[in-house]
Short mmCIF file of C-alpha atoms in Angstrom, two decimals:
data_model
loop_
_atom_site.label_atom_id
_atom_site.label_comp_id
_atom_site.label_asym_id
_atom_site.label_seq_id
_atom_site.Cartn_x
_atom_site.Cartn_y
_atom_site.Cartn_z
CA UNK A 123 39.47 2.77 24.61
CA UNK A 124 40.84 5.97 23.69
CA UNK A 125 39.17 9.35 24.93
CA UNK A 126 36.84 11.59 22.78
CA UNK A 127 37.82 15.19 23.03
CA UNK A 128 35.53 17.91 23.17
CA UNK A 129 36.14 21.75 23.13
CA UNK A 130 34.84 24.59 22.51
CA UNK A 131 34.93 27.27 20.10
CA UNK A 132 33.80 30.97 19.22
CA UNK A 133 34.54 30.51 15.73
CA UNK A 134 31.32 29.37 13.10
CA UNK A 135 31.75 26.18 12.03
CA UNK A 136 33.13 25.35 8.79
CA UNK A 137 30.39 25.75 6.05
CA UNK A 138 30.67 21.68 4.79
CA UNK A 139 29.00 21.23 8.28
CA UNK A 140 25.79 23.49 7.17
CA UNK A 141 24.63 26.58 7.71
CA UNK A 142 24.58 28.16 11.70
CA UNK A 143 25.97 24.54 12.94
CA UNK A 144 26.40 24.22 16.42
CA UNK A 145 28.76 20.83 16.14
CA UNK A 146 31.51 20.00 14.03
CA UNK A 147 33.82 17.16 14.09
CA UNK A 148 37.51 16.82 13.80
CA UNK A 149 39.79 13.62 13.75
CA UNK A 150 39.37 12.21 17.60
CA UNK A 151 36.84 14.35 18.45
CA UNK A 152 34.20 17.50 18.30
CA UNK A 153 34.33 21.28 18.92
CA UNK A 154 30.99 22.58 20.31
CA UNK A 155 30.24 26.17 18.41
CA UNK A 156 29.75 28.91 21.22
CA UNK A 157 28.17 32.91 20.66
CA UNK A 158 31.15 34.87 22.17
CA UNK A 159 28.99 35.82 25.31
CA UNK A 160 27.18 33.92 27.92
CA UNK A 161 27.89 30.11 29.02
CA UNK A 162 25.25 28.94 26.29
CA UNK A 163 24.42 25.97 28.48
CA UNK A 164 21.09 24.95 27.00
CA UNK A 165 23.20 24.69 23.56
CA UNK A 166 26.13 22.51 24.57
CA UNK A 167 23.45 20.67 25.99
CA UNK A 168 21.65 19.59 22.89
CA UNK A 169 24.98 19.49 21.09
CA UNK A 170 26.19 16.55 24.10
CA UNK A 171 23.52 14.79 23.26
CA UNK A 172 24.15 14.13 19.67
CA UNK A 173 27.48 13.21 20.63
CA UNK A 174 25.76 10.91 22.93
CA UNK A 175 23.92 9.27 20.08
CA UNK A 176 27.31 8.07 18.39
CA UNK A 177 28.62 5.91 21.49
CA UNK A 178 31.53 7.03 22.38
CA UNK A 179 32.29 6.49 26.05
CA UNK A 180 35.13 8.42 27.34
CA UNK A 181 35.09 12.38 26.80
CA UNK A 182 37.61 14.51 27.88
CA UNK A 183 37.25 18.88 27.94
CA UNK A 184 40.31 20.45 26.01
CA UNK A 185 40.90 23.67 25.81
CA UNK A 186 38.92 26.85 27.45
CA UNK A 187 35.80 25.32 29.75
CA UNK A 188 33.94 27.01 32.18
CA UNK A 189 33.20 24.49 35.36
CA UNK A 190 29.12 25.18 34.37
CA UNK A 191 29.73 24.40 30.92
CA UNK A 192 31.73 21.17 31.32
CA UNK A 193 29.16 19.86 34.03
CA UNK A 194 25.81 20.43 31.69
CA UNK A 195 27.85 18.64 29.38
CA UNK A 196 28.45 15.97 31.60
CA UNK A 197 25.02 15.72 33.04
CA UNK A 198 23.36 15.51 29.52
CA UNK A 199 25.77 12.57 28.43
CA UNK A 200 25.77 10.37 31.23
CA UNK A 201 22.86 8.23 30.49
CA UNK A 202 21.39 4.79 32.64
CA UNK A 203 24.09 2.27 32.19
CA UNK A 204 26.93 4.86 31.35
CA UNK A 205 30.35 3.42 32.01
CA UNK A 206 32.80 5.34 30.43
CA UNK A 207 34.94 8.52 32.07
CA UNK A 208 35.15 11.61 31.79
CA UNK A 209 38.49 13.51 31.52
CA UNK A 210 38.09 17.54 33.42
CA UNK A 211 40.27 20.38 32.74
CA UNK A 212 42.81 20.44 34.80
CA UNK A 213 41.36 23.72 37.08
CA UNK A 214 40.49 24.94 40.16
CA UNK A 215 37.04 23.50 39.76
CA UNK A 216 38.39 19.97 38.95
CA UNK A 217 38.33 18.31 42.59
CA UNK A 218 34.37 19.95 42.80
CA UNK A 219 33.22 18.49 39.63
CA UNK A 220 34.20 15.14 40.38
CA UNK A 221 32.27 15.36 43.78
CA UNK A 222 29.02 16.78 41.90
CA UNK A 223 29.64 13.51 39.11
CA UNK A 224 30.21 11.17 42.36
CA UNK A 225 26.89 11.98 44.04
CA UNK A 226 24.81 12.69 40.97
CA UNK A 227 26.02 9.05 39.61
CA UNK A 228 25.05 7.62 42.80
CA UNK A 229 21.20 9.57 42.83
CA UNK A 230 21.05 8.52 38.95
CA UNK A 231 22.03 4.44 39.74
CA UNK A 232 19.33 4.02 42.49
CA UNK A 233 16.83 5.48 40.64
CA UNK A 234 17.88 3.67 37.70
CA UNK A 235 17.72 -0.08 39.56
CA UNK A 236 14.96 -2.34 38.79
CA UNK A 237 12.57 -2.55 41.52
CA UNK A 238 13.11 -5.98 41.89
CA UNK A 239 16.58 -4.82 43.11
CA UNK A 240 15.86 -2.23 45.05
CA UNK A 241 13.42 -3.18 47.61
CA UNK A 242 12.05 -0.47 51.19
CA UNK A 243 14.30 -1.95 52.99
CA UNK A 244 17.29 -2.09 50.49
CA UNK A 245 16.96 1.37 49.52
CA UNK A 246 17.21 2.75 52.90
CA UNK A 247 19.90 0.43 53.75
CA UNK A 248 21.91 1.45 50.11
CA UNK A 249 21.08 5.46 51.07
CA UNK A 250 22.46 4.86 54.71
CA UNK A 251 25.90 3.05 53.53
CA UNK A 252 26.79 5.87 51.02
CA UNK A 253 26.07 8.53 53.61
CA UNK A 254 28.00 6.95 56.60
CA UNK A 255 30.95 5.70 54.07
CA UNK A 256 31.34 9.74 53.38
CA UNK A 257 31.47 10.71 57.05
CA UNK A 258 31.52 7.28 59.56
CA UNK A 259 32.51 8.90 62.69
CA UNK A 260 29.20 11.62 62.18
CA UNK A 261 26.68 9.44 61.27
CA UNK A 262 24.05 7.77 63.27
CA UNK A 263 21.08 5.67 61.97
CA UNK A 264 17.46 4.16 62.64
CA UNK A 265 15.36 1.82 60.58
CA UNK A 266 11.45 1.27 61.62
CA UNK A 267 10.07 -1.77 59.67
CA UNK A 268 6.98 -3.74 58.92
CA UNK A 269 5.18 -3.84 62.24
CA UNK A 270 7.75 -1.39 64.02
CA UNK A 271 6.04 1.45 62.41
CA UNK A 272 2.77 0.58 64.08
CA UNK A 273 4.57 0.71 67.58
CA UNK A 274 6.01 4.11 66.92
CA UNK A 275 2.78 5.62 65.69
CA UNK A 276 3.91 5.88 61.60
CA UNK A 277 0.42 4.87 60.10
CA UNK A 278 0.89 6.43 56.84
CA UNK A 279 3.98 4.19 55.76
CA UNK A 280 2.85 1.06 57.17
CA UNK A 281 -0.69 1.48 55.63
CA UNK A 282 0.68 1.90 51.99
CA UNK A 283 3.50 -0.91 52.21
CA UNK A 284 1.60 -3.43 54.07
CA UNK A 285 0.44 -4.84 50.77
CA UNK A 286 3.87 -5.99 49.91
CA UNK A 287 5.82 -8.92 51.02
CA UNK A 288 8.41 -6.60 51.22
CA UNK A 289 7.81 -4.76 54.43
CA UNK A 290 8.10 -0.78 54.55
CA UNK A 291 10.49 1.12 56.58
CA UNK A 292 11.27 4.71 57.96
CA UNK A 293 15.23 5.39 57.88
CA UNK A 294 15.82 8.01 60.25
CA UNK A 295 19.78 9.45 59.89
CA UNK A 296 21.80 11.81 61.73
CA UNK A 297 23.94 13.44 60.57
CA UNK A 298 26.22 15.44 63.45
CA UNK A 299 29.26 16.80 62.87
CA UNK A 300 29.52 19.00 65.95
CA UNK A 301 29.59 15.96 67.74
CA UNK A 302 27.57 17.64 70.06
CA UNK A 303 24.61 15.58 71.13
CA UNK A 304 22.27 18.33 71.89
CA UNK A 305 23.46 20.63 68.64
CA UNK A 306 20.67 22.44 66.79
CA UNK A 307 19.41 20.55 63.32
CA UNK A 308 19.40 23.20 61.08
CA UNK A 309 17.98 20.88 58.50
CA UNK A 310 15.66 17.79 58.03
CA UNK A 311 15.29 16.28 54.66
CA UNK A 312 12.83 13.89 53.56
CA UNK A 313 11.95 12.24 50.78
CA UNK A 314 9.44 9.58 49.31
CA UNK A 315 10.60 6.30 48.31
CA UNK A 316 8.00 4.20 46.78
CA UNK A 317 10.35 1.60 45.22
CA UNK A 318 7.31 0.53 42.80
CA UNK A 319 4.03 2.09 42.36
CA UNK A 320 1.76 0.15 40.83
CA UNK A 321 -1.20 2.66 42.17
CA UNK A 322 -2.73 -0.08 44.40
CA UNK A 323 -6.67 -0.87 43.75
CA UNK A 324 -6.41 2.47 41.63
CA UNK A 325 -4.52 0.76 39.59
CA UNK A 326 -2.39 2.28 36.89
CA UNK A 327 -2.29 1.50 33.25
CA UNK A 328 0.22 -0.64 32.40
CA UNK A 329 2.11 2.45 30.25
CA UNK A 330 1.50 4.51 33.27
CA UNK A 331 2.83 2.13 35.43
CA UNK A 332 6.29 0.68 33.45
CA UNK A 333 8.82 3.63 34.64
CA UNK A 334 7.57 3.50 38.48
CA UNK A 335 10.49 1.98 39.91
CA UNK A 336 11.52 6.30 39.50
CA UNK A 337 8.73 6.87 42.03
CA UNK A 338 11.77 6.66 44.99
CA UNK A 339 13.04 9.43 43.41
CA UNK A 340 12.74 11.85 46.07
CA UNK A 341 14.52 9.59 48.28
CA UNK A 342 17.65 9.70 45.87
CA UNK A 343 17.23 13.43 45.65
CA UNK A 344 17.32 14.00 49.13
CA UNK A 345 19.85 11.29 49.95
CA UNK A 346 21.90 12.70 46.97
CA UNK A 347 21.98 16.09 47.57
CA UNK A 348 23.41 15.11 51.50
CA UNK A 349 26.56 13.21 50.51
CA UNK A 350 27.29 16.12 48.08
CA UNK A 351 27.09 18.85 51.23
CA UNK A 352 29.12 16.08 53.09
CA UNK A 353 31.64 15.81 50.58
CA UNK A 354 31.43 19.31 49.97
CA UNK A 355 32.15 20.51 53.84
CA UNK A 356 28.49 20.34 55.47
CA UNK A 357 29.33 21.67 58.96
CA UNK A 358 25.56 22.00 59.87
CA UNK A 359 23.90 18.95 61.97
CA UNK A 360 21.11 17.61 59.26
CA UNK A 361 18.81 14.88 59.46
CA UNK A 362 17.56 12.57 56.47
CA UNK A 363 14.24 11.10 56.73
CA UNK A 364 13.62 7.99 53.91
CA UNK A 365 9.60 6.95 53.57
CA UNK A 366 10.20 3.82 51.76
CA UNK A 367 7.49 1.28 50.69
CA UNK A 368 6.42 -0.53 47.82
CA UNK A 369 2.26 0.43 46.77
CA UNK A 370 1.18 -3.05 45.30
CA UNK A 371 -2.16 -4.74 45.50
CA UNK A 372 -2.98 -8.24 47.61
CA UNK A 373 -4.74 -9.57 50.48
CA UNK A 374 -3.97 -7.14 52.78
CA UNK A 375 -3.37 -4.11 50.73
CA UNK A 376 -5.30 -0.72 52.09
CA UNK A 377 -8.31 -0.17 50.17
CA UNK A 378 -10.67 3.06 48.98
CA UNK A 379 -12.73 4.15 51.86
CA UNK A 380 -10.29 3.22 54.68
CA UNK A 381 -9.35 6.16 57.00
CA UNK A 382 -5.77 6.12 58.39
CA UNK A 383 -5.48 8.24 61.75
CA UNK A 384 -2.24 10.24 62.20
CA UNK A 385 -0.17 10.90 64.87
CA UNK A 386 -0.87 14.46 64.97
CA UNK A 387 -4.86 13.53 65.06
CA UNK A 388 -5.27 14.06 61.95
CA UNK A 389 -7.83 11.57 60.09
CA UNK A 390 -7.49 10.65 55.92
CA UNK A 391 -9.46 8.98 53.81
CA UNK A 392 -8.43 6.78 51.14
CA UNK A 393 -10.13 7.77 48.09
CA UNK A 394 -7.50 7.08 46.09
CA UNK A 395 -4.50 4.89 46.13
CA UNK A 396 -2.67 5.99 43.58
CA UNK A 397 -2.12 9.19 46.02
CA UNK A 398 -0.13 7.42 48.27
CA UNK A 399 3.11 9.42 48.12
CA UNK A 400 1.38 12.34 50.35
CA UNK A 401 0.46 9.49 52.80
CA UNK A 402 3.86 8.09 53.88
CA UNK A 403 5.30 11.83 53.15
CA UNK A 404 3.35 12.85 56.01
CA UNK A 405 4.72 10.46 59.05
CA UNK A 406 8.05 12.25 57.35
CA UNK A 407 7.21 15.73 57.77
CA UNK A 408 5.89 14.39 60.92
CA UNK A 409 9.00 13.11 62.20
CA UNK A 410 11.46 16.14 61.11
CA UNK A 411 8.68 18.59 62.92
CA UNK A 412 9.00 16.29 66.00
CA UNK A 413 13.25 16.65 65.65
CA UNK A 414 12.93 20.32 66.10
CA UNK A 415 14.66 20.85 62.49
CA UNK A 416 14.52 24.37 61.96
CA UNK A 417 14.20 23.63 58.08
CA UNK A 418 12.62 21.37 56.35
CA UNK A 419 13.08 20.38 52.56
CA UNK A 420 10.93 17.29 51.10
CA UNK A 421 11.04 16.32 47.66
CA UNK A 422 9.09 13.51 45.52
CA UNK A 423 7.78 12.58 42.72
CA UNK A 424 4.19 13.55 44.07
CA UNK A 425 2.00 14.42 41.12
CA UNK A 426 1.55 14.15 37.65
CA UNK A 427 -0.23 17.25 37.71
CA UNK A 428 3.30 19.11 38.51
CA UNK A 429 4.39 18.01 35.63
CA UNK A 430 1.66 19.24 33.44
CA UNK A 431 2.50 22.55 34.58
CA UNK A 432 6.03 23.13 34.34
CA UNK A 433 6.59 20.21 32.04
CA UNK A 434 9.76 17.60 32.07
CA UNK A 435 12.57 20.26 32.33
CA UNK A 436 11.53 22.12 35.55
CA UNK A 437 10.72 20.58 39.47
CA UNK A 438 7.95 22.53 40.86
CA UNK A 439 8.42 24.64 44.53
CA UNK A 440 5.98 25.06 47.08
CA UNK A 441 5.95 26.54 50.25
CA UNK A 442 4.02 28.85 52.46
CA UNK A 443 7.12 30.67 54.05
CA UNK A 444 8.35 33.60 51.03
CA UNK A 445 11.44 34.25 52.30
CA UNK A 446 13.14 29.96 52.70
CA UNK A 447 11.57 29.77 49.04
CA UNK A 448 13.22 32.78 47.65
CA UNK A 449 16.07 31.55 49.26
CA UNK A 450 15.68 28.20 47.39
CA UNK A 451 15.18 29.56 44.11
CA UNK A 452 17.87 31.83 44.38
CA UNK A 453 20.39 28.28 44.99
CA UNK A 454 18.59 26.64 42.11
CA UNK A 455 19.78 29.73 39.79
CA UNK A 456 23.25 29.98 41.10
CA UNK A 457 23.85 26.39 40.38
CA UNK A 458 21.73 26.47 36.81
CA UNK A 459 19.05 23.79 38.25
CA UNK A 460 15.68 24.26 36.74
CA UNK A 461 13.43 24.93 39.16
CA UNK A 462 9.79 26.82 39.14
CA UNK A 463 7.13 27.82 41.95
CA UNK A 464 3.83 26.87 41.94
CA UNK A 465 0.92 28.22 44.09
CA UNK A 466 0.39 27.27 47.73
CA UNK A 467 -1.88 28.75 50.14
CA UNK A 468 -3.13 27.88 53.48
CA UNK A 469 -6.84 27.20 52.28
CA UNK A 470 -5.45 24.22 49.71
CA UNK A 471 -5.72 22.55 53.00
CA UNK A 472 -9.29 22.34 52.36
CA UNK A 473 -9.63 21.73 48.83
CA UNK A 474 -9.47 17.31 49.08
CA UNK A 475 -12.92 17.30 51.43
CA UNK A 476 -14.08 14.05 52.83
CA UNK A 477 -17.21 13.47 54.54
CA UNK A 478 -16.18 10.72 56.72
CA UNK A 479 -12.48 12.32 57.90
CA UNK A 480 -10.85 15.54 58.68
CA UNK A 481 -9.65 15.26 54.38
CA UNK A 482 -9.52 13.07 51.94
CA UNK A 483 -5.71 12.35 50.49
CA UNK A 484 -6.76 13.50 47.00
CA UNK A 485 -9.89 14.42 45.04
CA UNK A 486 -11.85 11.21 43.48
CA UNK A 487 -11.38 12.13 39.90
CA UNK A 488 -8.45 11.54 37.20
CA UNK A 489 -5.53 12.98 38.34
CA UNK A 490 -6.82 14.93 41.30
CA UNK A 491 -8.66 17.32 39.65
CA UNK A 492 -7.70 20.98 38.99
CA UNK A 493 -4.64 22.67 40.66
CA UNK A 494 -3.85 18.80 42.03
CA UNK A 495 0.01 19.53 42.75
CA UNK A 496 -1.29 22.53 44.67
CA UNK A 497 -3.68 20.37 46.70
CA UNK A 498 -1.31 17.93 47.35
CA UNK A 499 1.13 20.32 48.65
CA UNK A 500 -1.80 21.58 50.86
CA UNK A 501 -2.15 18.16 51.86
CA UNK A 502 1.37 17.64 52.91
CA UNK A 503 0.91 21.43 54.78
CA UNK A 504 -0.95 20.20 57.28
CA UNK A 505 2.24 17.76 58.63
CA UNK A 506 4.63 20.43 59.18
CA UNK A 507 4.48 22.94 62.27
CA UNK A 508 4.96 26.31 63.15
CA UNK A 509 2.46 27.23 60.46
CA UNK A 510 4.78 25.93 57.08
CA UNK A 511 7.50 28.56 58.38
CA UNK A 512 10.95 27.04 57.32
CA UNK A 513 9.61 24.42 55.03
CA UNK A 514 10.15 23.38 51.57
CA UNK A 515 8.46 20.85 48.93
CA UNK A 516 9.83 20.02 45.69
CA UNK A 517 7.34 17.90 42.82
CA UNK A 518 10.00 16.67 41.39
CA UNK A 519 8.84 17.06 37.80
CA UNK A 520 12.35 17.14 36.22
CA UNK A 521 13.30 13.32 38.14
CA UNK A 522 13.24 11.06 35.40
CA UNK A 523 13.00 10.61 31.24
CA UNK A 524 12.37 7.23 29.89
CA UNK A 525 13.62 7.72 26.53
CA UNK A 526 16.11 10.75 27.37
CA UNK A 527 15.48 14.09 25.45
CA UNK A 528 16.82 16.79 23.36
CA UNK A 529 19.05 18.03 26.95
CA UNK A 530 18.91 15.15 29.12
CA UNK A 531 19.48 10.91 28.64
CA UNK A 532 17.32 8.35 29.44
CA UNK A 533 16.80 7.40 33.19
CA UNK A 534 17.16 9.48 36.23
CA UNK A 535 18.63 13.40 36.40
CA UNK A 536 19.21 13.86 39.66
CA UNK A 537 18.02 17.45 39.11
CA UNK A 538 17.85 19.40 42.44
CA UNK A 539 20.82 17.56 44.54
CA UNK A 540 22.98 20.56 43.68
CA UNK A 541 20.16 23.10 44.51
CA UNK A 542 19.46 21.28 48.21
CA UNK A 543 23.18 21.11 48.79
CA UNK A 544 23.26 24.49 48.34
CA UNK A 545 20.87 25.48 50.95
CA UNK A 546 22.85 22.87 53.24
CA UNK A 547 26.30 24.39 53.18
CA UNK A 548 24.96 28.25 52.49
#
């Protein structure tokens, strides 16, 4: 099939096409109509995806492109089950943008795959292929499973998973390119992977519960955002910590009222399981504390609340330590990523009280209550040392759109790999 050209231009658009049009078309192609100043991302954005909406499959950038422009074109058109190509300008930032398209394809296929597909144990065994395939001779792994997890004190995965068939695992990774055994970790990245939630006995709706094979999103982020720092030249020792389980409802499923008992001493009680993403997030943060990482970045997609405060376009930040998350904001603008903080204090450590346990994992109303993303960031405080100093947690909001939207298609985004990658290699 022949390829689509785009460009761009700073002319107005021929008046047939209507008044102030943005897009006009020409034989074997479109040009995208530009202001004269600024990259005007947000605009080729909305113009991609009506060119998205006719079907073509292989684009290709002609003429005058900025690297920025030609990538938010290429990250609004590249919808779930996308399999044409896309053509760069032949530039300096050519051999770049094809390593951003290689690792944001691969975040945007795993969270795209059924969950039938893409079991606990497959998706830590599909994140730990990619990432040793980029850098063999670096790359060490781990995988904790089922009854393992027990042994090695992980309570919070193993109590959320057990009610599958499909055991859950921890997929600890090293990544060491110092080849020195004893080299500092300058990072530890974890993420959630809950390859279907179905919100155990507090059970979703069946609308609320079609789209949660995306609930392993953070996983993909995290795993994502690695293999593009690899790719990219990561020369910093970084660790990748998967929590990967499936929340589903049988026999031996963990029910409201149970209390799961940390490894830090910490005691939770289950009053609802539909909050389960904070509980195997936890034995994460846990586990990249214990590595002696000196930073720590988790993402997920924790809360619906984040969402209904920054809406579908943003991923919400939280941290208690103002200078890492200026620092992350300040990579999420230099790459364009949308990202937005939310509050987080030491006393939402408090705010999910339980009677019967040192806190409860959420509040037992709809949703969590007010300020919910805060209190579940709270939660998650309480897992990381040295006071939340050199730590990081994304709500990934932005993760996923079922039906695509006037910037992005339908499926995963893969918003924030560039963003973490930058913190990596910076």
């Amino acid at each position: 099939m022949s390829n689509f050209y785009v460009s761009l231009s700073h002319e107005p658009a021929a008046a047939s096409w209507g008044a102030n049009a943005k897009l006009s078309f020409v034989e074997g192609g479109a040009v995208l109509h530009l202001p004269d100043s600024g990259l005007n991302l947000r605009q080729i954005q909305k113009s991609t995806r009506k060119i998205g909406a006719l079907g073509v499959e292989n684009i290709e950038f002609v003429g005058d492109w900025d690297a920025e422009q030609q990538w938010a074109f290429a990250t609004s058109y590249c919808g779930a089950g996308f399999k044409g190509a896309i053509t760069w300008c032949k530039n300096a930032d050519e051999s770049d943008l094809k390593t951003r398209f290689s690792a944001m394809q691969f975040t945007r296929r795993l969270v795209n795959e059924t969950p039938e597909e893409l079991s606990p144990e497959s998706l830590a065994t599909e994140a730990a292929e990619w990432i040793h395939s980029l850098a063999p001779e670096h790359v060490t792994t781990r995988m904790l499973t089922g009854e393992e997890l027990l042994e090695a004190g992980w309570h919070g995965i193993y109590e959320v998973g057990r009610g599958s068939c499909r055991p859950p695992v921890l997929l600890e990774l090293d990544y060491n390119p110092t080849g020195k055994p004893d080299a500092v970790i300058d990072f530890a990245l974890v993420g959630k992977g809950i390859t279907f939630d179905s919100g155990g006995y507090s059970i979703k709706s069946s609308e609320g519960m079609l789209d949660m094979k995306c609930d392993m999103g953070g996983a993909a982020t995290v795993t994502g955002a690695l293999g593009l720092a690899i790719m990219q030249g990561l020369k910093k020792r970084t660790k990748l910590f998967l929590c990967c389980a499936e929340n589903l409802i049988s026999d031996h499923a963990y029910k409201l009222g149970d209390i799961i008992t940390y490894k830090n001493g910490v005691t939770v009680e289950i009053v609802n399981t539909d909050a389960e993403g904070r509980l195997v997030l936890a034995d994460g943060l846990m586990a990249a504390t214990e590595s002696g990482a000196l930073k720590i970045i988790d993402a997920a997609t924790l809360t619906g609340a984040a969402v209904m405060a920054v809406g579908k376009e943003f991923n919400a930040i939280f941290s208690l330590d103002e200078e890492f998350q200026a620092s992350f904001l300040a990579s999420a603008a230099k790459v364009h990523e949308p990202h937005w903080r939310l509050p987080l204090m030491p006393w939402h450590q408090e705010q999910c009280a339980s009677p019967f346990a040192d806190t409860a994992n959420s509040r037992p109303v709809k949703g969590g209550g007010a300020g919910g993303a805060s209190n579940a960031a709270g939660f998650l405080s309480r897992f990381v040392g040295n006071e939340g100093k050199g730590w990081v947690h994304i709500d990934l909001a932005a993760a996923y759109n079922r039906n695509g939207t006037e910037l992005m298609p339908n499926g995963a985004t893969a918003i924030g790999i560039r963003t973490i990658a930058d913190q990596l290699i910076g």
